[in-house]
Coordinates of C-alpha atoms in Angstrom, one line a residue:
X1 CA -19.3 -24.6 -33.2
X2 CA -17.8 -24.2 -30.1
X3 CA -18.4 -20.4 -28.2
X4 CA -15.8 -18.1 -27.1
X5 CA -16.4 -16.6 -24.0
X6 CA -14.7 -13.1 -22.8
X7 CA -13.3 -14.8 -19.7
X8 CA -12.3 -18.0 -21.0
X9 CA -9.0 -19.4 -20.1
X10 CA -6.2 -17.6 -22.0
X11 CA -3.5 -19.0 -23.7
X12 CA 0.0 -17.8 -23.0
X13 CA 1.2 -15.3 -25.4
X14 CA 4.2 -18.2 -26.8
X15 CA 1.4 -20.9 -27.0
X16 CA 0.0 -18.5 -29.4
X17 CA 2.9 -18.2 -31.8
X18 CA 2.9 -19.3 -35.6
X19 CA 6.2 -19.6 -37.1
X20 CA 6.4 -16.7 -39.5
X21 CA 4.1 -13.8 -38.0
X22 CA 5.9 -10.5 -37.7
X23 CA 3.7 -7.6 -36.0
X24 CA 5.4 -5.1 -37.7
X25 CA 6.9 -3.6 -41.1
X26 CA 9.7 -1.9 -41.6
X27 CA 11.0 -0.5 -44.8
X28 CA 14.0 -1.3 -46.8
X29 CA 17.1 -0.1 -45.3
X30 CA 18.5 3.1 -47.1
X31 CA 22.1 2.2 -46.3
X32 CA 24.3 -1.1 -46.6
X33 CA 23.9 -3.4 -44.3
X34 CA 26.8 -4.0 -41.8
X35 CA 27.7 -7.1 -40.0
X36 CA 27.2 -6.3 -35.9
X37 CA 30.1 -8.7 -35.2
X38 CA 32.2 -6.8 -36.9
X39 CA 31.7 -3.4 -36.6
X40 CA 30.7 -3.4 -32.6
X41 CA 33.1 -6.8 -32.0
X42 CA 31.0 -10.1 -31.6
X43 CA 31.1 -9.9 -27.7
X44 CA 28.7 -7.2 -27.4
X45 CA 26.3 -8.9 -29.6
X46 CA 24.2 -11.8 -28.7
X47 CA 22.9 -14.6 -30.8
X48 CA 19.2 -15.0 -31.6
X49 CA 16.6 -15.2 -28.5
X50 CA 14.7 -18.5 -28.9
X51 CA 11.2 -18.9 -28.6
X52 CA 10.0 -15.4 -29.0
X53 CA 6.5 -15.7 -29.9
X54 CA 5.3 -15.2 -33.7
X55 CA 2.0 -13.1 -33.6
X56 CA 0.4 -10.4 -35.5
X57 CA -0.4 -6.9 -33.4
X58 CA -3.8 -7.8 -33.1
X59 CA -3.0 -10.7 -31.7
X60 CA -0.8 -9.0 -29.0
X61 CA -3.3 -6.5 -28.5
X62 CA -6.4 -8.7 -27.7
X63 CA -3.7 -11.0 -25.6
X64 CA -3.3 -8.4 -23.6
X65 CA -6.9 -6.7 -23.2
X66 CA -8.3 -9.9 -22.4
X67 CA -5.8 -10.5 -19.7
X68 CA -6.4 -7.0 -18.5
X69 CA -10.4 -8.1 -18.2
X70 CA -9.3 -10.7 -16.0
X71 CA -8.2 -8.4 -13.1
X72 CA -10.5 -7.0 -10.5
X73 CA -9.6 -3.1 -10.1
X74 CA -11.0 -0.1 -8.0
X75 CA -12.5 1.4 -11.2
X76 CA -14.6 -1.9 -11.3
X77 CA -16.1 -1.8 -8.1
X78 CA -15.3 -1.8 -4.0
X79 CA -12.4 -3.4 -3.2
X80 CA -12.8 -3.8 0.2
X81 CA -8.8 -5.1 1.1
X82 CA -8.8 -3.8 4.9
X83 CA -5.2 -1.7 5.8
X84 CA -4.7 -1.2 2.0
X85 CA -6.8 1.3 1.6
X86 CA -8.2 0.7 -2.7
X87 CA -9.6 3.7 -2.6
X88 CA -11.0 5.7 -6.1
X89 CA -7.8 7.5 -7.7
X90 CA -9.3 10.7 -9.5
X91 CA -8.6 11.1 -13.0
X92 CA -7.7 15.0 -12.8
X93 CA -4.3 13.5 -10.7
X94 CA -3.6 11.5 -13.3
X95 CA -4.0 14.7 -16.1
X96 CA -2.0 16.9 -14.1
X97 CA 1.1 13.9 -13.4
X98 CA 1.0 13.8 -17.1
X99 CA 1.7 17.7 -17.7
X100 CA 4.9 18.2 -19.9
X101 CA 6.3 20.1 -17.3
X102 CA 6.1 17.5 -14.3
X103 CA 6.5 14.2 -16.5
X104 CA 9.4 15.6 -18.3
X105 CA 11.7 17.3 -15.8
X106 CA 15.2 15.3 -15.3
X107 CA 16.8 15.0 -11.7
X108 CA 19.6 16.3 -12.5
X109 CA 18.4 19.6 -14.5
X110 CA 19.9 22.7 -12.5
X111 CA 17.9 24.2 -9.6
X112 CA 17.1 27.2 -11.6
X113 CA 15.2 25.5 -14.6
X114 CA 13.1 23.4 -11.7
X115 CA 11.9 26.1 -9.4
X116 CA 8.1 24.5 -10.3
X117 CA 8.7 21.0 -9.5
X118 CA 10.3 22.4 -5.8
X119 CA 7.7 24.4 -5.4
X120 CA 5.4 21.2 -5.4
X121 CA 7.6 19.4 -3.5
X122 CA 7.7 22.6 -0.7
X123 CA 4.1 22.6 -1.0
X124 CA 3.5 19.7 -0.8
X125 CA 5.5 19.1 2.5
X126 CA 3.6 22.2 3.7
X127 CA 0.3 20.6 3.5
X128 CA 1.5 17.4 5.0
X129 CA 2.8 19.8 8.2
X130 CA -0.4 21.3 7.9
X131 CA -2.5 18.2 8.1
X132 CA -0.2 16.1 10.8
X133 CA 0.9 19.0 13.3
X134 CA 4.3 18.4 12.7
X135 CA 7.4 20.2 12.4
X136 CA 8.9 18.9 8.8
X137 CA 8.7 16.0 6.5
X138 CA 11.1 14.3 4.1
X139 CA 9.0 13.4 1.1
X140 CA 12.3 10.8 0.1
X141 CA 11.1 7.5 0.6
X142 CA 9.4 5.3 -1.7
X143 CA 6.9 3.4 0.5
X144 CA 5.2 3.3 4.0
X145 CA 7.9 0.4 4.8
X146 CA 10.5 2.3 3.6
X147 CA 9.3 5.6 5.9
X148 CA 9.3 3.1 8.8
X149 CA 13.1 2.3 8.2
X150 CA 14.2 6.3 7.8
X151 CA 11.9 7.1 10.7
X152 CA 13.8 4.5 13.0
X153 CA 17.4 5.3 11.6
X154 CA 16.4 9.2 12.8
X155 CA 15.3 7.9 15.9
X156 CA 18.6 6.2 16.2
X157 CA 20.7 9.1 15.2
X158 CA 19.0 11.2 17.9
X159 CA 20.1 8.0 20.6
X160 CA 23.6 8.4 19.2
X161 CA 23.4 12.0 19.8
X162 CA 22.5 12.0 23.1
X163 CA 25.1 8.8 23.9
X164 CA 22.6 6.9 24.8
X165 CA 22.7 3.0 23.6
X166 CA 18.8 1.8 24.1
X167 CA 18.2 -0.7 21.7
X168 CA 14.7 -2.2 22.0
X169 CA 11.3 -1.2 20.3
X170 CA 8.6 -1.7 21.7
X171 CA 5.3 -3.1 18.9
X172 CA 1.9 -4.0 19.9
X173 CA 0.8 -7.3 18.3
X174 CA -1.7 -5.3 16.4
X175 CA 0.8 -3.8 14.4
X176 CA 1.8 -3.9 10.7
X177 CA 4.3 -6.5 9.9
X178 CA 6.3 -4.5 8.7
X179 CA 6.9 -2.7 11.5
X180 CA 8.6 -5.3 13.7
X181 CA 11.1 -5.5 10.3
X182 CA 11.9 -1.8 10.1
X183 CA 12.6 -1.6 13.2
X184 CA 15.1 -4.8 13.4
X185 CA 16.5 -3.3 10.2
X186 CA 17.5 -0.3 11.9
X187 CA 19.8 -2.0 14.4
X188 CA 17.2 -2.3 17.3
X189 CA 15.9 -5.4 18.8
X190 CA 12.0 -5.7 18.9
X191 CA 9.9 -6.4 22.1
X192 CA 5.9 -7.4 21.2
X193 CA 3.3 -5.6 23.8
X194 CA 0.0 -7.5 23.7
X195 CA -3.2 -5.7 23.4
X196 CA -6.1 -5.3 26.2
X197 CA -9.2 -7.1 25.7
X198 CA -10.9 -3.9 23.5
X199 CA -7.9 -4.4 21.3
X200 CA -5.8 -1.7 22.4
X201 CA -2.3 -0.8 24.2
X202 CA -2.0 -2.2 27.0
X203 CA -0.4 1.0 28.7
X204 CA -0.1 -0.9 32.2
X205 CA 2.7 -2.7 30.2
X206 CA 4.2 0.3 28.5
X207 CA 4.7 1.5 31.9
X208 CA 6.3 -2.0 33.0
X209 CA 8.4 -2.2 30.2
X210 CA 9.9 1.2 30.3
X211 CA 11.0 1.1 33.8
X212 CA 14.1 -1.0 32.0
X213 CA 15.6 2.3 30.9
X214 CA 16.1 0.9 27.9
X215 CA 13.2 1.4 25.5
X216 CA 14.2 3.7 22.2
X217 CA 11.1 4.1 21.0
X218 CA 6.8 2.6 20.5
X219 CA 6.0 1.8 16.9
X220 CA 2.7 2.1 17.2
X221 CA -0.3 2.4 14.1
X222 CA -2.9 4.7 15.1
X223 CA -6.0 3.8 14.3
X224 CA -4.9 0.0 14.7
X225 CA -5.1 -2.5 12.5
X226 CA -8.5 -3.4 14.1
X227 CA -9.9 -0.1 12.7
X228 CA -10.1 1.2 16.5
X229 CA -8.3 4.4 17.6
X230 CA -6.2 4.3 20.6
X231 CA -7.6 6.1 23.5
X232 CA -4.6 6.1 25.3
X233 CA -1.8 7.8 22.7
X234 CA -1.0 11.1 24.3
X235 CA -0.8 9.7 27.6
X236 CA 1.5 7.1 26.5
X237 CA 3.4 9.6 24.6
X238 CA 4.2 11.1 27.4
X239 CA 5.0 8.1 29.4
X240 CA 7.5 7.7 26.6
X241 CA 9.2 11.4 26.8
X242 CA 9.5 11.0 30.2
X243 CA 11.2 8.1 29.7
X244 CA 13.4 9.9 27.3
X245 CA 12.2 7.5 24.6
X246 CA 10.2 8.2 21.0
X247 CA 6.7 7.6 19.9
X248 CA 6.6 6.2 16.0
X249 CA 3.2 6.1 14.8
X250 CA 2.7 4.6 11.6
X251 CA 0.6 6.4 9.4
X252 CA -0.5 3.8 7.4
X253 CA -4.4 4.4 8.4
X254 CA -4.1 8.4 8.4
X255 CA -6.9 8.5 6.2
X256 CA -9.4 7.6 9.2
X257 CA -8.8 11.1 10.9
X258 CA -7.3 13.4 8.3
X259 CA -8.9 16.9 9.6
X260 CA -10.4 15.8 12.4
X261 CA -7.2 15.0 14.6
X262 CA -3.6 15.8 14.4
X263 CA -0.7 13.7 15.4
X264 CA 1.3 16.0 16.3
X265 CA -0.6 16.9 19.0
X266 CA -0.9 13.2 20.2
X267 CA 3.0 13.5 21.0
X268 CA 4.6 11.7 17.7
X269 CA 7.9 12.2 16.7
X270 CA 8.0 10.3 13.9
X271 CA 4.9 9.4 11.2
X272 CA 5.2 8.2 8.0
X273 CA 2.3 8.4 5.5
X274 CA 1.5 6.2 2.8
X275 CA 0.4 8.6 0.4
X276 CA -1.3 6.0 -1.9
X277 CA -3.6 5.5 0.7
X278 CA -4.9 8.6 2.0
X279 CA -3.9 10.9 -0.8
X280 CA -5.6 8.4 -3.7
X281 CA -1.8 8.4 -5.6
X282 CA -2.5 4.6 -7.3
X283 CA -1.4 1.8 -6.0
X284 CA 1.3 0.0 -8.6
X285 CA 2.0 -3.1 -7.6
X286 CA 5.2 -3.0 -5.7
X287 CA 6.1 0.7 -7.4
X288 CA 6.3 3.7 -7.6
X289 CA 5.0 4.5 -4.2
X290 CA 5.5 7.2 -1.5
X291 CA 5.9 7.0 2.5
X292 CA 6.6 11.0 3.7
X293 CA 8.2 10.7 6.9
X294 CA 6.7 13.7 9.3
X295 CA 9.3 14.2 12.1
X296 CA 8.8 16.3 15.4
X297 CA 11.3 19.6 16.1
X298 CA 13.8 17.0 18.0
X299 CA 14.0 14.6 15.0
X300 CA 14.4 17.6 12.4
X301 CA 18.0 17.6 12.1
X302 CA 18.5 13.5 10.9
X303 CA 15.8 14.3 8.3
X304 CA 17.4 12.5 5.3
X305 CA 18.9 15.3 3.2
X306 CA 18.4 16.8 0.8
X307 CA 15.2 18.9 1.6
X308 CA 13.6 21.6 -0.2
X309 CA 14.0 25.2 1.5
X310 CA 12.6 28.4 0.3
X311 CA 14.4 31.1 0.6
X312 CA 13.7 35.1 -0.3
X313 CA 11.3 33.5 -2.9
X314 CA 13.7 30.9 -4.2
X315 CA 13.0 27.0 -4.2
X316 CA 16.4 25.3 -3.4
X317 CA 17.9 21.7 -2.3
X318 CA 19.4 22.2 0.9
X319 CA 22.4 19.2 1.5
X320 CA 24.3 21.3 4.7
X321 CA 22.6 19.3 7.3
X322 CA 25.5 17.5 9.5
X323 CA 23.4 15.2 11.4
X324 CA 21.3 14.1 8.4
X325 CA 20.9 10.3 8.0
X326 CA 22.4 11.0 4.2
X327 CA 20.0 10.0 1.4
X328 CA 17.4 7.0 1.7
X329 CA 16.3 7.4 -2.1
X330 CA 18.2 8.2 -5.3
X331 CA 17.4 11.5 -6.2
X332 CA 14.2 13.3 -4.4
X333 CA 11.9 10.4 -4.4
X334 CA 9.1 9.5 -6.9
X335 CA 8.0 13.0 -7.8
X336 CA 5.0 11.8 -10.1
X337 CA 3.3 10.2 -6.8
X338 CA 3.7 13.7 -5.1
X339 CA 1.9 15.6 -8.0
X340 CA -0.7 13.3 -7.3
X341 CA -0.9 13.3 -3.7
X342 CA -1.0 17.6 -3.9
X343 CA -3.5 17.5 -6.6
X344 CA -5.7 15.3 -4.3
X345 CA -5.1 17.6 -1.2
X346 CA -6.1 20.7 -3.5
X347 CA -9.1 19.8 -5.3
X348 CA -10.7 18.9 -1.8
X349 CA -8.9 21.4 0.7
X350 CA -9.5 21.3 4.5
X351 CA -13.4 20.7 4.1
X352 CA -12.7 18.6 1.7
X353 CA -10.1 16.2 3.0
X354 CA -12.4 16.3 6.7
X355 CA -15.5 15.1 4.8
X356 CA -13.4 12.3 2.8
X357 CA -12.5 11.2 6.6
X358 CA -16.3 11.2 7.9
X359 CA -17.3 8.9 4.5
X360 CA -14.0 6.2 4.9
X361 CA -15.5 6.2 8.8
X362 CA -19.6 6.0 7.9
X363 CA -19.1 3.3 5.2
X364 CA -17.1 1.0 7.5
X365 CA -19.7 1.4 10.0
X366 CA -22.4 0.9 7.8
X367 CA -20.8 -2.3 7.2
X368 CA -20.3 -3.2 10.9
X369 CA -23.9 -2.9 11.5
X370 CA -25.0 -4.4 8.8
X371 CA -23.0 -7.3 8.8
X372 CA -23.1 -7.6 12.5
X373 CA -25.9 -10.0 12.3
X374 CA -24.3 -12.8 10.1
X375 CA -20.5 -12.6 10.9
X376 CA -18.9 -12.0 14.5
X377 CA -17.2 -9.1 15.6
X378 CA -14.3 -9.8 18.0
X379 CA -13.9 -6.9 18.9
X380 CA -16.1 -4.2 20.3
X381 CA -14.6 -1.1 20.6
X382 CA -15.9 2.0 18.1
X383 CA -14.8 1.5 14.3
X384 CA -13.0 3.6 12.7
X385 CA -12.2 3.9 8.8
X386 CA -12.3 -0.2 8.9
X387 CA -14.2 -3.5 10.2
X388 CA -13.3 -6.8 11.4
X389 CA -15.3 -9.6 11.6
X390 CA -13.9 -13.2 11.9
X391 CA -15.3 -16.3 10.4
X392 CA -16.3 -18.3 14.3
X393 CA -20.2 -18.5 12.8
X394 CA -19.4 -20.8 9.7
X395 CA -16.7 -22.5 11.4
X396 CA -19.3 -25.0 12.5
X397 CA -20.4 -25.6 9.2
X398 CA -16.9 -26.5 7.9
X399 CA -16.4 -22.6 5.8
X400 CA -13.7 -20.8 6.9
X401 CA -12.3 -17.0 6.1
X402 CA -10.7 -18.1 3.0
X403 CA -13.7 -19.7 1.7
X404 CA -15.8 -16.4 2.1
X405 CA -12.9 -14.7 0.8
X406 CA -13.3 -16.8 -2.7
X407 CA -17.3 -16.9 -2.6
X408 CA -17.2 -13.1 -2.5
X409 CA -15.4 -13.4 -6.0
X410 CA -18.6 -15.1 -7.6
X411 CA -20.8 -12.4 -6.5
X412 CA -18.0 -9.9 -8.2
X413 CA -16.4 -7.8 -5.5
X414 CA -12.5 -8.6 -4.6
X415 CA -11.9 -10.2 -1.1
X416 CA -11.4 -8.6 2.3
X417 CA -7.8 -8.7 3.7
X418 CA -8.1 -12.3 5.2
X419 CA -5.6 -13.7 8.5
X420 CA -4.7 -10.4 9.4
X421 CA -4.0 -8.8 12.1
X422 CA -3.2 -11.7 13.5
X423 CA -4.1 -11.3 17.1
X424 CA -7.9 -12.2 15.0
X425 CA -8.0 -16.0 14.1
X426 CA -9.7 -16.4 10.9
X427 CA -9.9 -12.7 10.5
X428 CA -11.9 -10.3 7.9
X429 CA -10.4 -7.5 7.4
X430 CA -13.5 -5.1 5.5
X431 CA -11.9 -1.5 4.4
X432 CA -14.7 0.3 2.0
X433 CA -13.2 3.4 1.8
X434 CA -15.0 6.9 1.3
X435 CA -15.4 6.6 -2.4
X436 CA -18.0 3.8 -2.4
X437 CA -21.7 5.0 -3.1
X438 CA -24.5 3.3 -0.5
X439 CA -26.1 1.7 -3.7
X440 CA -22.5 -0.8 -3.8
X441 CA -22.4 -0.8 -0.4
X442 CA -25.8 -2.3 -0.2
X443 CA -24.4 -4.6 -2.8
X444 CA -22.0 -5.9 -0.9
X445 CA -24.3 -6.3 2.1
X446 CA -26.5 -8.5 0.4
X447 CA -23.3 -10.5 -1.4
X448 CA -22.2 -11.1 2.2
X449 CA -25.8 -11.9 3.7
X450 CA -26.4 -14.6 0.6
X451 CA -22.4 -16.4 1.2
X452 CA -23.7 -16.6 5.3
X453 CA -26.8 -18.3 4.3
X454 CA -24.5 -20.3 1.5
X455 CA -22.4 -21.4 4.7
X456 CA -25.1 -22.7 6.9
X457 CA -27.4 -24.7 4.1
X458 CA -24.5 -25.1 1.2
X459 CA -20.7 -25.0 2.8
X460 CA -19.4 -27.1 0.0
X461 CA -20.9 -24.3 -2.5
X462 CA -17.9 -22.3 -0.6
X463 CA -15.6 -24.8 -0.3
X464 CA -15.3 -25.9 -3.7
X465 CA -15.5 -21.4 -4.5
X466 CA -14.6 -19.8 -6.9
X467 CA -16.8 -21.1 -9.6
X468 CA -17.5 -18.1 -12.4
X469 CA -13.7 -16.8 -12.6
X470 CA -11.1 -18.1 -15.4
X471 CA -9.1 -19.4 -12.6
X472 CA -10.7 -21.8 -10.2
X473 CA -9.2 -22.0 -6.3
X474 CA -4.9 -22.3 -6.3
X475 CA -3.0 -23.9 -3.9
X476 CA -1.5 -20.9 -2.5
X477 CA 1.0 -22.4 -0.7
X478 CA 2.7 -24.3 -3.7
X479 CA 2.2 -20.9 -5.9
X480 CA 3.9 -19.2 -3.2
X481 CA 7.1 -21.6 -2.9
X482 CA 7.2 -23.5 -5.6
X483 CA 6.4 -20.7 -8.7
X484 CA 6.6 -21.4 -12.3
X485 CA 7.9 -18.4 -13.7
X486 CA 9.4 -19.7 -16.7
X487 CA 7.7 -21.2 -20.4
X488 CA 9.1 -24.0 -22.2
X489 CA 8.0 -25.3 -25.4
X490 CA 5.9 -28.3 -25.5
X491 CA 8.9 -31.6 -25.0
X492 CA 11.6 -29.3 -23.9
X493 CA 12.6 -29.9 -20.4
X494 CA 13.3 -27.2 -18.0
X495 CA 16.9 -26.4 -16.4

């Protein structure tokens, strides 16, 4: 008899179908039936769906749980995916998102039968002024790239205000990707900055570059995406002001200074947060998310409207703001992910959110020095909340980043963020986060040690990687542009 084995390869939920299997009962209508056609009109009802699979509830139940076994998640172990921060989402969020009184409110309920839900949102922007240093934020958009693109269209605004047409942003090429697209997005043309030898900005060629008169604004991610904080940000904010231009930080890496340093006074005028990533809000594949946009006093006004004032003790949703950027986000944006965010900002408080900073930074060093040894670090400047090494030591032996990158699967831990940034060739991009415990740590130390060794006396044990997982190696690049996305039953040809 042939075993069955939790992670075997699963069969598609139609290959499962047997003509005739209902997974449900319903009981005998009460009333006459009617034909649809006639009583709606036969063009609002469609014909039969073909090929729906035929399976018993159990069936879709175990489908499903055994696919759910296939994925690697944060509440299985670290997931060390450098710039995306997988950090632990506490469960007490998820109780309190859940609450009748949050999960059940409807956008368009008056003002009066809300005044709880404002009060989150108002308290929540509080603690994000509290924690950046800024004047206000807009807790509208619905991810960190979509705070890039209301952070630039503010900054734009303001130009317009002032009758001023500068039209290029200046990136360093150790920013997100996204940034360069926000920014072009906005209407501005993008200008790329390379970084020094220690990986930061260059601010020799801020200086140069502003002298053209035409510079709106530096997009700038602080720390950068080599895990290293730039030295240099006040003084190049004030280059910038004097220059009559902006500084953007993105915020995407907040959580490696979060009450230990403020932006605000590092000169930003514009900072989005991704609060999935500092705040522990989950992270849901492509949605709901939550990008804040914090905004100095000279960007207030273009804050996208509405915002949330309080006023002699009463919550209210202030839309009398004439040089607001209108709305980026139907409604007030995705409240659920604020409830989380302010639940997480409670339950640890100043101390609290200081400490979680100090563990993100010590585990990524741990890492650094412990790892040091087998992988090279291209970079030497102090780490921050993340690591990267690059993959120049088993190079020689044929193994490249990717390789690692699927080994580490075997040993059960997700990859690092591979190839990025890209100013690091055959980059690996190590984020541990604060909620890892040194025992997995250590884990992963020795799951890294054992694939260096692998790549020196074994490479083609990497190569050929992974070897334990339902899914051996794809070729990415024809999943990427050539996708099936569509079943067909067995002799049927596709469209």
């Amino acid at each position: 008899m042939k075993g069955k084995s939790l992670r075997a390869r699963e069969a598609l939920i139609f290959e499962r179908s047997t003509p005739g299997t209902v997974g449900y009962q319903l009981p005998a209508f009460d009333v006459e039936p009617v034909d649809p056609a006639k009583t709606l009109g036969a063009e609002l009802v469609r014909g039969e769906i073909a090929d729906l699979p035929e399976v018993s509830e159990v069936e879709v139940v175990r489908h499903f749980h055994r696919l759910s076994q296939w994925n690697y998640a944060v509440d299985e172990g670290l997931y060390p995916l450098g710039s995306c921060t997988m950090k632990y989402n506490p469960r007490i969020n998820e109780e309190l998102a859940r609450l009748s009184g949050f999960a059940q409110v409807h956008p368009l309920q008056p003002e009066s039968e809300v005044q709880g839900a404002l009060r989150l949102m108002w308290e929540l922007e509080q603690a994000l002024i509290g924690i950046t240093g800024m004047a206000r934020v807009t807790l509208q958009p619905a991810a960190g790239a979509h705070g890039e693109l209301a952070g630039m269209l503010m900054i734009r605004k303001a130009l317009e205000d002032r009758g001023e047409g500068r039209r290029t942003v200046l990136i360093p090429d150790s920013a997100h990707g996204t940034n360069p697209a926000s920014a072009v997005f906005a209407g501005f043309k993008v200008k790329e900055i390379a970084s020094t030898s220690a990986g930061t900005l260059d601010v020799d060629a801020l200086r140069r570059e502003l002298e053209s008169g035409d510079v709106a604004a530096l997009m700038i991610t602080v720390p950068n995406t080599l895990g290293v904080f730039e030295p240099e940000i006040a003084k190049a904010a004030a280059m910038l002001h004097e220059k009559g231009a902006f500084l953007y930080m993105d915020g995407a890496n907040l959580n490696a200074f979060v009450g230990v340093a403020s932006p605000g006074k590092m000169g930003a005028d514009a900072l989005h947060i991704n609060l999935h990533k500092t705040f522990s809000t989950p992270h849901g594949g492509g949605g709901p998310g939550a990008g804040p946009v914090a905004v100095s006093r000279l960007l207030e006004p273009y804050l996208p409207v509405p915002v949330v004032e309080k006023r002699q003790g009463v919550f209210t949703l202030d839309y009398d703001r004439p040089k607001s950027i209108g709305k980026v986000r139907s409604f007030y944006g995705n409240f659920g992910i604020m409830v989380r965010a302010l639940a997480y900002i409670l339950s640890l408080g100043r101390n609290g959110l200081k400490a979680m900073t100090e563990a993100a930074v010590l585990n990524a060093n741990y890492l650094r020095r412990a790892l040091a040894e087998h992988y090279h670090l291209p970079y030497q400047s102090p780490t921050l909340h993340e690591v990267v090494f690059d993959d120049s030591r088993q190079k020689p032996f044929g193994v490249s980043n990717i390789d690692i990158a699927k080994r580490l699967l075997d040993y059960g831990f997700h990859a690092p963020t591979v190839s990025f940034p890209l100013i690091v060739h055959g980059a690996l991009m190590i984020e541990p986060t604060d909620s890892e415990s040194l025992a997995e740590l250590e884990a992963f130390v020795e799951a890294m040690k054992a694939i260096a060794q692998e790549a020196r006396e074994n490479p083609e044990l990497l190569k050929t990687a992974p070897h334990t997982t339902p899914v051996r190696r794809l070729d990415e690049v024809r999943a990427a542009r050539q996708p099936i996305l569509r079943w067909y039953p067995q002799g049927a040809e596709s469209p």
